[in-house]
């Protein structure tokens, strides 16, 4: 009987150890599900802050473009990138709050920002540091390249590197495509993303769809964010995120609450609080 009890205890110990090993995954995988939508929403929020104020100005006032001409696919009139840069710089005091936290200067097609604890609509909080924009006319489409130096967001260092390309107007609907290598070095070693962002002009809300890859140390992952919806001063109200890794799939979804549950390949979950 004693031998039987010892054998059963030993098997139980093995089973417990096996379950523990199976349930452990590197925190990077959970972090990716949590942080990648954040970084995608930062990309979207920067785009909203820079594109929404000059969108109509770009497609109508500067180039004299009519809605029917953009729909026809005919070449559009050249636009004045210097004029758009000047308007963006002039808008800095209203785009970034509180008043006086941001200074912006325009030189030709370049805008240089200096932030001191600024906020912008939707997801950008506690912005400090320097950002440079270079505007371009991509065959009539608005193009913006953004880079940063000594930038922090919410107190964490952030490397901003992205290209934004606008699309012709469709009523009040706005749309941009973004190629981004932006991330916080506190969380990732690299990140590369392609995304589409849509919003209604002046709404303070956007919808994000993206695919990205990221690395940390020797680990890597691919993440898809679908139907992510967010408005100013609100938590994400819809959308899902799925991260594919060598260890399996990690996923979560958004429902307007200030927490999300990340589910791992074995069905185990971890909860995260959202900063919203």
Short mmCIF file of C-alpha atoms in Angstrom, two decimals:
data_model
loop_
_atom_site.label_atom_id
_atom_site.label_comp_id
_atom_site.label_asym_id
_atom_site.label_seq_id
_atom_site.Cartn_x
_atom_site.Cartn_y
_atom_site.Cartn_z
CA UNK A 1 0.00 0.00 0.00
CA UNK A 2 2.82 2.39 0.88
CA UNK A 3 4.51 1.60 -2.44
CA UNK A 4 1.23 2.23 -4.28
CA UNK A 5 0.72 5.58 -2.52
CA UNK A 6 4.32 6.59 -3.34
CA UNK A 7 3.83 5.65 -7.00
CA UNK A 8 0.56 7.58 -7.25
CA UNK A 9 2.16 10.61 -5.57
CA UNK A 10 5.11 10.48 -7.96
CA UNK A 11 2.81 10.28 -11.00
CA UNK A 12 0.76 13.17 -9.64
CA UNK A 13 3.92 15.25 -9.26
CA UNK A 14 4.92 14.47 -12.85
CA UNK A 15 1.48 15.42 -14.12
CA UNK A 16 1.56 18.71 -12.22
CA UNK A 17 5.03 19.52 -13.53
CA UNK A 18 3.95 18.64 -17.08
CA UNK A 19 0.91 20.92 -16.92
CA UNK A 20 3.01 23.74 -15.53
CA UNK A 21 5.55 23.39 -18.35
CA UNK A 22 2.81 23.26 -20.99
CA UNK A 23 1.12 26.37 -19.60
CA UNK A 24 4.22 28.57 -19.54
CA UNK A 25 4.82 30.94 -22.47
CA UNK A 26 7.26 33.79 -22.67
CA UNK A 27 5.68 37.07 -21.49
CA UNK A 28 6.66 38.64 -24.83
CA UNK A 29 3.81 36.76 -26.54
CA UNK A 30 1.20 38.15 -24.14
CA UNK A 31 2.82 41.59 -24.34
CA UNK A 32 2.51 41.55 -28.12
CA UNK A 33 -1.25 41.03 -27.98
CA UNK A 34 -1.49 43.89 -25.49
CA UNK A 35 0.97 46.41 -26.93
CA UNK A 36 0.67 45.97 -30.69
CA UNK A 37 -2.88 47.42 -30.80
CA UNK A 38 -1.59 50.30 -28.64
CA UNK A 39 1.17 51.08 -31.14
CA UNK A 40 -1.24 50.71 -34.03
CA UNK A 41 -3.63 53.12 -32.33
CA UNK A 42 -0.75 55.56 -31.82
CA UNK A 43 -0.11 55.39 -35.59
CA UNK A 44 -3.81 56.01 -36.19
CA UNK A 45 -3.98 58.90 -33.72
CA UNK A 46 -0.93 60.66 -35.23
CA UNK A 47 -2.53 60.25 -38.66
CA UNK A 48 -5.81 61.68 -37.45
CA UNK A 49 -4.03 64.64 -35.82
CA UNK A 50 -2.04 65.49 -38.95
CA UNK A 51 -4.32 64.48 -41.79
CA UNK A 52 -7.81 65.48 -40.63
CA UNK A 53 -7.03 69.22 -40.32
CA UNK A 54 -5.61 69.50 -43.87
CA UNK A 55 -7.48 66.74 -45.71
CA UNK A 56 -10.14 68.89 -47.33
CA UNK A 57 -7.65 71.72 -47.72
CA UNK A 58 -5.29 69.38 -49.58
CA UNK A 59 -7.81 67.83 -51.95
CA UNK A 60 -9.96 70.89 -52.60
CA UNK A 61 -8.40 74.25 -51.71
CA UNK A 62 -4.75 73.69 -52.64
CA UNK A 63 -5.12 71.61 -55.76
CA UNK A 64 -8.58 72.80 -56.74
CA UNK A 65 -9.61 69.15 -56.94
CA UNK A 66 -13.31 68.37 -57.36
CA UNK A 67 -14.95 65.25 -55.99
CA UNK A 68 -15.88 64.05 -59.49
CA UNK A 69 -12.29 64.38 -60.70
CA UNK A 70 -10.96 62.17 -57.89
CA UNK A 71 -13.60 59.56 -58.66
CA UNK A 72 -12.80 59.61 -62.36
CA UNK A 73 -9.22 58.49 -61.84
CA UNK A 74 -7.93 61.42 -63.88
CA UNK A 75 -4.63 63.06 -62.88
CA UNK A 76 -5.08 65.69 -60.20
CA UNK A 77 -3.58 69.15 -60.19
CA UNK A 78 -0.24 69.49 -58.37
CA UNK A 79 -0.68 70.57 -54.76
CA UNK A 80 1.35 72.99 -52.70
CA UNK A 81 3.10 70.95 -50.00
CA UNK A 82 4.60 74.10 -48.49
CA UNK A 83 1.16 75.59 -47.94
CA UNK A 84 -0.04 72.39 -46.26
CA UNK A 85 3.02 72.36 -43.98
CA UNK A 86 2.35 75.96 -42.98
CA UNK A 87 -1.25 75.11 -42.10
CA UNK A 88 -0.21 72.10 -40.02
CA UNK A 89 2.22 74.23 -38.04
CA UNK A 90 -0.49 76.84 -37.48
CA UNK A 91 -2.88 74.12 -36.24
CA UNK A 92 -0.47 72.79 -33.58
CA UNK A 93 -1.89 74.89 -30.76
CA UNK A 94 -5.40 73.49 -31.30
CA UNK A 95 -4.39 69.94 -32.25
CA UNK A 96 -2.22 69.36 -29.18
CA UNK A 97 -3.32 70.37 -25.69
CA UNK A 98 -3.03 72.06 -23.26
CA UNK A 99 -2.44 75.35 -25.04
CA UNK A 100 1.24 76.18 -25.33
CA UNK A 101 2.50 72.62 -24.79
CA UNK A 102 3.51 72.27 -28.46
CA UNK A 103 5.53 74.50 -30.73
CA UNK A 104 5.69 73.92 -34.47
CA UNK A 105 7.63 75.61 -37.23
CA UNK A 106 7.27 75.06 -40.96
CA UNK A 107 10.12 75.34 -43.44
CA UNK A 108 9.15 74.51 -47.01
CA UNK A 109 7.47 71.06 -46.81
CA UNK A 110 8.89 70.22 -43.36
CA UNK A 111 7.21 70.74 -39.98
CA UNK A 112 9.21 70.45 -36.75
CA UNK A 113 7.31 69.90 -33.49
CA UNK A 114 8.52 70.17 -29.92
CA UNK A 115 6.17 68.67 -27.32
CA UNK A 116 6.14 69.23 -23.58
CA UNK A 117 3.62 66.93 -21.88
CA UNK A 118 0.99 67.25 -24.63
CA UNK A 119 -2.11 65.27 -25.46
CA UNK A 120 -3.96 64.72 -28.73
CA UNK A 121 -7.30 63.14 -29.56
CA UNK A 122 -7.99 59.43 -28.99
CA UNK A 123 -4.82 57.74 -27.65
CA UNK A 124 -1.87 60.14 -27.44
CA UNK A 125 -1.08 61.20 -23.88
CA UNK A 126 1.95 62.72 -22.13
CA UNK A 127 3.81 63.52 -25.36
CA UNK A 128 7.27 65.01 -24.87
CA UNK A 129 10.15 65.32 -27.31
CA UNK A 130 10.64 66.18 -30.95
CA UNK A 131 8.86 65.05 -34.12
CA UNK A 132 9.59 66.00 -37.72
CA UNK A 133 7.11 65.73 -40.60
CA UNK A 134 7.99 65.89 -44.29
CA UNK A 135 5.00 66.34 -46.59
CA UNK A 136 4.89 65.10 -50.17
CA UNK A 137 2.56 65.11 -53.15
CA UNK A 138 2.30 61.46 -54.26
CA UNK A 139 0.53 61.89 -57.61
CA UNK A 140 -2.08 64.09 -56.01
CA UNK A 141 -2.29 62.08 -52.77
CA UNK A 142 -1.23 63.51 -49.44
CA UNK A 143 1.97 61.88 -48.19
CA UNK A 144 3.61 62.38 -44.78
CA UNK A 145 6.82 60.91 -43.39
CA UNK A 146 7.24 61.24 -39.62
CA UNK A 147 10.29 60.60 -37.44
CA UNK A 148 11.14 61.41 -33.84
CA UNK A 149 14.01 62.16 -31.49
CA UNK A 150 13.91 61.87 -27.68
CA UNK A 151 10.17 61.18 -27.85
CA UNK A 152 8.22 59.73 -24.93
CA UNK A 153 4.55 58.71 -24.82
CA UNK A 154 2.90 58.05 -21.46
CA UNK A 155 6.33 58.30 -19.86
CA UNK A 156 7.90 55.54 -22.00
CA UNK A 157 10.51 56.08 -24.73
CA UNK A 158 9.02 55.78 -28.20
CA UNK A 159 10.63 55.49 -31.63
CA UNK A 160 8.31 57.11 -34.18
CA UNK A 161 8.98 56.17 -37.80
CA UNK A 162 6.05 56.05 -40.19
CA UNK A 163 4.80 56.94 -43.65
CA UNK A 164 1.19 58.02 -44.20
CA UNK A 165 -0.54 58.11 -47.59
CA UNK A 166 -4.01 59.62 -47.96
CA UNK A 167 -6.79 58.54 -50.30
CA UNK A 168 -9.20 60.77 -52.28
CA UNK A 169 -12.29 62.03 -50.43
CA UNK A 170 -15.45 59.94 -50.17
CA UNK A 171 -17.96 62.30 -48.64
CA UNK A 172 -17.01 62.79 -44.99
CA UNK A 173 -15.09 59.49 -44.91
CA UNK A 174 -11.31 59.75 -44.54
CA UNK A 175 -8.82 56.96 -45.15
CA UNK A 176 -5.06 56.57 -44.94
CA UNK A 177 -2.62 53.70 -45.31
CA UNK A 178 0.32 53.57 -42.93
CA UNK A 179 3.69 51.88 -43.10
CA UNK A 180 5.20 52.01 -39.64
CA UNK A 181 8.32 50.92 -37.80
CA UNK A 182 7.20 52.61 -34.58
CA UNK A 183 7.43 51.01 -31.14
CA UNK A 184 8.67 51.46 -27.59
CA UNK A 185 12.17 49.97 -27.09
CA UNK A 186 11.07 49.10 -23.57
CA UNK A 187 8.84 46.40 -25.07
CA UNK A 188 10.13 45.38 -28.51
CA UNK A 189 13.43 45.29 -30.34
CA UNK A 190 11.79 45.84 -33.73
CA UNK A 191 8.30 46.31 -35.13
CA UNK A 192 7.04 46.67 -38.71
CA UNK A 193 3.40 47.31 -39.55
CA UNK A 194 1.06 47.91 -42.48
CA UNK A 195 -2.33 49.36 -41.62
CA UNK A 196 -5.45 51.05 -42.93
CA UNK A 197 -7.18 53.69 -40.81
CA UNK A 198 -10.64 55.13 -41.51
CA UNK A 199 -12.63 57.85 -39.80
CA UNK A 200 -15.40 60.41 -40.32
CA UNK A 201 -13.97 63.92 -40.42
CA UNK A 202 -14.10 65.71 -37.10
CA UNK A 203 -15.51 62.66 -35.27
CA UNK A 204 -12.57 61.96 -32.96
CA UNK A 205 -13.04 58.24 -33.70
CA UNK A 206 -11.22 55.80 -35.98
CA UNK A 207 -11.24 52.19 -37.16
CA UNK A 208 -7.92 50.35 -37.52
CA UNK A 209 -6.99 47.18 -39.42
CA UNK A 210 -3.34 46.14 -39.40
CA UNK A 211 -0.78 43.40 -39.77
CA UNK A 212 2.59 43.65 -38.05
CA UNK A 213 5.68 41.70 -37.11
CA UNK A 214 7.81 42.28 -34.03
CA UNK A 215 10.82 40.83 -32.25
CA UNK A 216 12.27 40.73 -28.77
CA UNK A 217 15.56 38.97 -28.17
CA UNK A 218 15.33 35.72 -30.14
CA UNK A 219 11.51 35.68 -30.25
CA UNK A 220 9.25 36.93 -33.04
CA UNK A 221 5.57 37.08 -33.86
CA UNK A 222 3.01 38.22 -36.44
CA UNK A 223 -0.04 40.12 -35.25
CA UNK A 224 -3.34 40.94 -36.96
CA UNK A 225 -5.61 43.63 -35.58
CA UNK A 226 -9.10 43.67 -37.10
CA UNK A 227 -11.95 46.16 -36.69
CA UNK A 228 -10.29 48.00 -33.77
CA UNK A 229 -12.51 50.99 -32.99
CA UNK A 230 -11.66 53.81 -30.64
CA UNK A 231 -12.94 57.31 -29.86
CA UNK A 232 -11.48 60.17 -27.88
CA UNK A 233 -11.51 59.63 -24.10
CA UNK A 234 -12.96 56.14 -24.46
CA UNK A 235 -11.67 52.58 -24.30
CA UNK A 236 -11.58 50.52 -27.51
CA UNK A 237 -15.19 49.60 -28.25
CA UNK A 238 -14.71 46.80 -30.80
CA UNK A 239 -12.12 44.72 -32.59
CA UNK A 240 -9.92 41.69 -32.17
CA UNK A 241 -6.19 40.92 -32.08
CA UNK A 242 -4.51 37.63 -32.97
CA UNK A 243 -0.79 36.93 -32.59
CA UNK A 244 0.83 33.96 -34.31
CA UNK A 245 4.01 32.58 -32.71
CA UNK A 246 6.15 29.48 -32.80
CA UNK A 247 4.36 28.45 -29.58
CA UNK A 248 0.86 28.85 -31.02
CA UNK A 249 -1.84 31.53 -31.20
CA UNK A 250 -2.51 34.25 -28.62
CA UNK A 251 -5.65 36.37 -28.93
CA UNK A 252 -7.96 38.92 -27.36
CA UNK A 253 -10.84 41.26 -28.19
CA UNK A 254 -12.16 44.69 -27.19
CA UNK A 255 -15.63 45.55 -25.91
CA UNK A 256 -15.40 49.04 -24.41
CA UNK A 257 -14.14 47.95 -20.99
CA UNK A 258 -10.82 49.00 -19.49
CA UNK A 259 -9.44 45.44 -19.32
CA UNK A 260 -8.71 42.71 -21.83
CA UNK A 261 -8.06 39.00 -21.39
CA UNK A 262 -5.33 37.47 -23.51
CA UNK A 263 -5.86 33.77 -24.23
CA UNK A 264 -2.88 31.53 -24.88
CA UNK A 265 -2.62 28.33 -26.97
CA UNK A 266 -3.54 26.10 -24.04
CA UNK A 267 -6.59 28.17 -23.09
CA UNK A 268 -4.81 29.88 -20.21
CA UNK A 269 -5.55 33.61 -19.83
CA UNK A 270 -3.88 36.72 -18.53
CA UNK A 271 -5.68 39.99 -17.78
CA UNK A 272 -4.35 43.42 -18.66
CA UNK A 273 -5.61 46.88 -17.73
CA UNK A 274 -6.04 49.35 -20.59
CA UNK A 275 -4.93 52.96 -20.22
CA UNK A 276 -8.15 54.64 -21.38
#
